[in-house]
PDB file of C-alpha atoms in Angstrom:
ATOM      1  CA  UNK A   1      -2.753 -26.071 -18.448  1.00 84.00           C
ATOM      2  CA  UNK A   2      -3.019 -22.891 -16.371  1.00 92.00           C
ATOM      3  CA  UNK A   3      -4.621 -19.601 -17.297  1.00 96.00           C
ATOM      4  CA  UNK A   4      -3.421 -16.534 -15.427  1.00 97.00           C
ATOM      5  CA  UNK A   5      -5.261 -13.221 -15.121  1.00 98.00           C
ATOM      6  CA  UNK A   6      -3.703 -10.206 -13.426  1.00 98.00           C
ATOM      7  CA  UNK A   7      -5.667  -7.350 -11.902  1.00 98.00           C
ATOM      8  CA  UNK A   8      -5.187  -4.460  -9.535  1.00 98.00           C
ATOM      9  CA  UNK A   9      -3.048  -2.144 -11.599  1.00 98.00           C
ATOM     10  CA  UNK A  10      -3.748   1.540 -11.950  1.00 97.00           C
ATOM     11  CA  UNK A  11      -2.509   5.103 -11.731  1.00 98.00           C
ATOM     12  CA  UNK A  12      -1.154   6.148  -8.350  1.00 98.00           C
ATOM     13  CA  UNK A  13       0.960   8.947  -6.966  1.00 98.00           C
ATOM     14  CA  UNK A  14       4.488   8.356  -5.806  1.00 98.00           C
ATOM     15  CA  UNK A  15       4.484   6.981  -2.290  1.00 97.00           C
ATOM     16  CA  UNK A  16       1.190   5.219  -2.794  1.00 98.00           C
ATOM     17  CA  UNK A  17       0.327   1.545  -2.690  1.00 98.00           C
ATOM     18  CA  UNK A  18      -1.314  -1.080  -4.845  1.00 98.00           C
ATOM     19  CA  UNK A  19      -2.095  -4.757  -4.497  1.00 98.00           C
ATOM     20  CA  UNK A  20      -1.848  -6.797  -7.647  1.00 98.00           C
ATOM     21  CA  UNK A  21      -3.602 -10.123  -7.934  1.00 98.00           C
ATOM     22  CA  UNK A  22      -2.974 -13.059 -10.208  1.00 98.00           C
ATOM     23  CA  UNK A  23      -5.887 -15.459 -10.449  1.00 98.00           C
ATOM     24  CA  UNK A  24      -5.155 -18.898 -11.809  1.00 97.00           C
ATOM     25  CA  UNK A  25      -7.565 -21.309 -13.370  1.00 95.00           C
ATOM     26  CA  UNK A  26      -6.803 -24.908 -14.001  1.00 80.00           C
ATOM     27  CA  UNK A  27      -5.580 -27.650 -11.783  1.00 79.00           C
ATOM     28  CA  UNK A  28      -2.961 -27.963  -9.095  1.00 91.00           C
ATOM     29  CA  UNK A  29      -2.108 -24.296  -8.535  1.00 95.00           C
ATOM     30  CA  UNK A  30      -0.004 -25.342  -5.589  1.00 95.00           C
ATOM     31  CA  UNK A  31       2.278 -27.371  -7.807  1.00 95.00           C
ATOM     32  CA  UNK A  32       3.525 -24.249  -9.617  1.00 96.00           C
ATOM     33  CA  UNK A  33       6.272 -21.919  -8.618  1.00 97.00           C
ATOM     34  CA  UNK A  34       5.023 -18.412  -9.224  1.00 98.00           C
ATOM     35  CA  UNK A  35       6.669 -15.164 -10.116  1.00 98.00           C
ATOM     36  CA  UNK A  36       6.056 -11.528 -10.910  1.00 98.00           C
ATOM     37  CA  UNK A  37       7.843  -9.751 -13.722  1.00 98.00           C
ATOM     38  CA  UNK A  38       7.561  -6.252 -15.146  1.00 98.00           C
ATOM     39  CA  UNK A  39       8.354  -4.472 -18.368  1.00 98.00           C
ATOM     40  CA  UNK A  40       8.794  -0.730 -18.554  1.00 97.00           C
ATOM     41  CA  UNK A  41       8.476   1.172 -21.847  1.00 92.00           C
ATOM     42  CA  UNK A  42      11.550   0.657 -23.976  1.00 95.00           C
ATOM     43  CA  UNK A  43      13.077  -1.839 -21.569  1.00 97.00           C
ATOM     44  CA  UNK A  44      13.343  -5.592 -21.364  1.00 97.00           C
ATOM     45  CA  UNK A  45      11.130  -7.588 -19.060  1.00 97.00           C
ATOM     46  CA  UNK A  46      12.714  -7.994 -15.659  1.00 97.00           C
ATOM     47  CA  UNK A  47      12.214 -10.315 -12.723  1.00 98.00           C
ATOM     48  CA  UNK A  48      10.520  -8.758  -9.699  1.00 98.00           C
ATOM     49  CA  UNK A  49       9.685 -11.504  -7.192  1.00 98.00           C
ATOM     50  CA  UNK A  50       9.244 -15.244  -6.841  1.00 98.00           C
ATOM     51  CA  UNK A  51       7.401 -17.445  -4.384  1.00 98.00           C
ATOM     52  CA  UNK A  52       7.777 -21.144  -3.811  1.00 97.00           C
ATOM     53  CA  UNK A  53       5.046 -23.675  -4.402  1.00 96.00           C
ATOM     54  CA  UNK A  54       4.033 -23.757  -0.747  1.00 96.00           C
ATOM     55  CA  UNK A  55       4.548 -20.041  -0.261  1.00 96.00           C
ATOM     56  CA  UNK A  56       7.192 -20.595   2.355  1.00 97.00           C
ATOM     57  CA  UNK A  57      10.052 -19.028   0.422  1.00 98.00           C
ATOM     58  CA  UNK A  58      10.237 -15.725  -1.415  1.00 98.00           C
ATOM     59  CA  UNK A  59      12.885 -13.731  -3.227  1.00 98.00           C
ATOM     60  CA  UNK A  60      13.005 -10.245  -4.731  1.00 98.00           C
ATOM     61  CA  UNK A  61      15.040  -8.114  -7.053  1.00 97.00           C
ATOM     62  CA  UNK A  62      17.107  -5.707  -4.984  1.00 97.00           C
ATOM     63  CA  UNK A  63      15.289  -2.604  -6.229  1.00 96.00           C
ATOM     64  CA  UNK A  64      12.000  -3.658  -4.624  1.00 97.00           C
ATOM     65  CA  UNK A  65      13.169  -5.266  -1.397  1.00 97.00           C
ATOM     66  CA  UNK A  66      11.419  -3.754   1.586  1.00 97.00           C
ATOM     67  CA  UNK A  67       8.678  -2.251  -0.576  1.00 98.00           C
ATOM     68  CA  UNK A  68       7.103  -5.224  -2.378  1.00 98.00           C
ATOM     69  CA  UNK A  69       5.648  -8.359  -0.795  1.00 98.00           C
ATOM     70  CA  UNK A  70       4.740 -11.457  -2.760  1.00 98.00           C
ATOM     71  CA  UNK A  71       2.271 -13.944  -1.317  1.00 98.00           C
ATOM     72  CA  UNK A  72      -0.093 -16.668  -2.429  1.00 98.00           C
ATOM     73  CA  UNK A  73      -3.251 -18.378  -1.280  1.00 97.00           C
ATOM     74  CA  UNK A  74      -3.311 -21.850  -2.746  1.00 96.00           C
ATOM     75  CA  UNK A  75      -6.857 -22.433  -1.529  1.00 95.00           C
ATOM     76  CA  UNK A  76      -7.981 -19.470  -3.656  1.00 96.00           C
ATOM     77  CA  UNK A  77      -5.668 -20.177  -6.592  1.00 97.00           C
ATOM     78  CA  UNK A  78      -4.384 -16.634  -6.312  1.00 98.00           C
ATOM     79  CA  UNK A  79      -1.045 -14.906  -5.973  1.00 98.00           C
ATOM     80  CA  UNK A  80      -0.574 -11.344  -4.811  1.00 98.00           C
ATOM     81  CA  UNK A  81       1.976  -8.561  -5.003  1.00 98.00           C
ATOM     82  CA  UNK A  82       1.630  -5.845  -2.390  1.00 98.00           C
ATOM     83  CA  UNK A  83       3.444  -2.769  -3.620  1.00 98.00           C
ATOM     84  CA  UNK A  84       4.191   0.030  -1.172  1.00 98.00           C
ATOM     85  CA  UNK A  85       6.139   3.282  -1.408  1.00 97.00           C
ATOM     86  CA  UNK A  86       5.692   3.350  -5.165  1.00 97.00           C
ATOM     87  CA  UNK A  87       8.232   5.255  -7.232  1.00 97.00           C
ATOM     88  CA  UNK A  88       7.929   6.589 -10.788  1.00 96.00           C
ATOM     89  CA  UNK A  89      10.520   4.026 -11.859  1.00 96.00           C
ATOM     90  CA  UNK A  90       8.085   1.272 -10.843  1.00 97.00           C
ATOM     91  CA  UNK A  91       5.914   2.236 -13.812  1.00 98.00           C
ATOM     92  CA  UNK A  92       5.575  -0.845 -15.985  1.00 98.00           C
ATOM     93  CA  UNK A  93       3.293  -3.607 -17.124  1.00 98.00           C
ATOM     94  CA  UNK A  94       3.356  -6.273 -14.433  1.00 98.00           C
ATOM     95  CA  UNK A  95       3.044  -9.914 -15.435  1.00 98.00           C
ATOM     96  CA  UNK A  96       2.539 -13.018 -13.362  1.00 98.00           C
ATOM     97  CA  UNK A  97       3.989 -16.335 -14.412  1.00 98.00           C
ATOM     98  CA  UNK A  98       3.660 -19.965 -13.385  1.00 97.00           C
ATOM     99  CA  UNK A  99       6.394 -22.545 -13.607  1.00 96.00           C
ATOM    100  CA  UNK A 100       5.873 -26.275 -13.445  1.00 92.00           C
ATOM    101  CA  UNK A 101       9.545 -27.109 -13.685  1.00 92.00           C
ATOM    102  CA  UNK A 102      12.684 -26.080 -11.906  1.00 92.00           C
ATOM    103  CA  UNK A 103      13.382 -25.355  -8.272  1.00 93.00           C
ATOM    104  CA  UNK A 104      13.083 -22.210  -6.158  1.00 94.00           C
ATOM    105  CA  UNK A 105      14.076 -19.547  -7.015  1.00 94.00           C
ATOM    106  CA  UNK A 106      14.749 -20.538 -10.636  1.00 95.00           C
ATOM    107  CA  UNK A 107      11.504 -21.899 -11.957  1.00 95.00           C
ATOM    108  CA  UNK A 108      10.917 -22.672 -15.611  1.00 96.00           C
ATOM    109  CA  UNK A 109       8.007 -20.390 -16.373  1.00 96.00           C
ATOM    110  CA  UNK A 110       5.700 -21.808 -19.003  1.00 94.00           C
ATOM    111  CA  UNK A 111       2.487 -19.848 -18.387  1.00 96.00           C
ATOM    112  CA  UNK A 112       2.097 -16.074 -18.447  1.00 98.00           C
ATOM    113  CA  UNK A 113      -0.717 -13.640 -17.823  1.00 98.00           C
ATOM    114  CA  UNK A 114      -1.642 -10.746 -20.072  1.00 97.00           C
ATOM    115  CA  UNK A 115      -0.282  -8.110 -17.729  1.00 98.00           C
ATOM    116  CA  UNK A 116      -1.659  -5.210 -15.716  1.00 98.00           C
ATOM    117  CA  UNK A 117      -0.433  -1.626 -16.076  1.00 98.00           C
ATOM    118  CA  UNK A 118       0.993   0.205 -13.089  1.00 98.00           C
ATOM    119  CA  UNK A 119       1.661   3.906 -13.590  1.00 98.00           C
ATOM    120  CA  UNK A 120       3.233   6.015 -10.868  1.00 98.00           C
ATOM    121  CA  UNK A 121       3.081   9.790 -11.152  1.00 97.00           C
ATOM    122  CA  UNK A 122       5.645  12.017  -9.504  1.00 92.00           C
TER     123      UNK A 122
END
């Protein structure tokens, strides 16, 4: 069992930056593939980024490549999403997820956080 808690969201101007965190409680954080997803108002949840269990491999949706960086610190049971050059279209609730099954980059996510709101003003 893993509990995930996101933090770091907020209201920022376009071009600004944020760092989201996902703190995990429970055992064996390093055995989970981790991902970030987001859901904008009126839209379906979409994949944003994924990181392998060791942190050695990452993948991103095309719309965020070069602007977002996913990372993890297994010693701290925490995953991060550094978001730079924010755009209004990045406005969404951002969720972290943990997957115990599957292989990179297609993990089977079975644990989800409650989400953190990111709002980008133009």
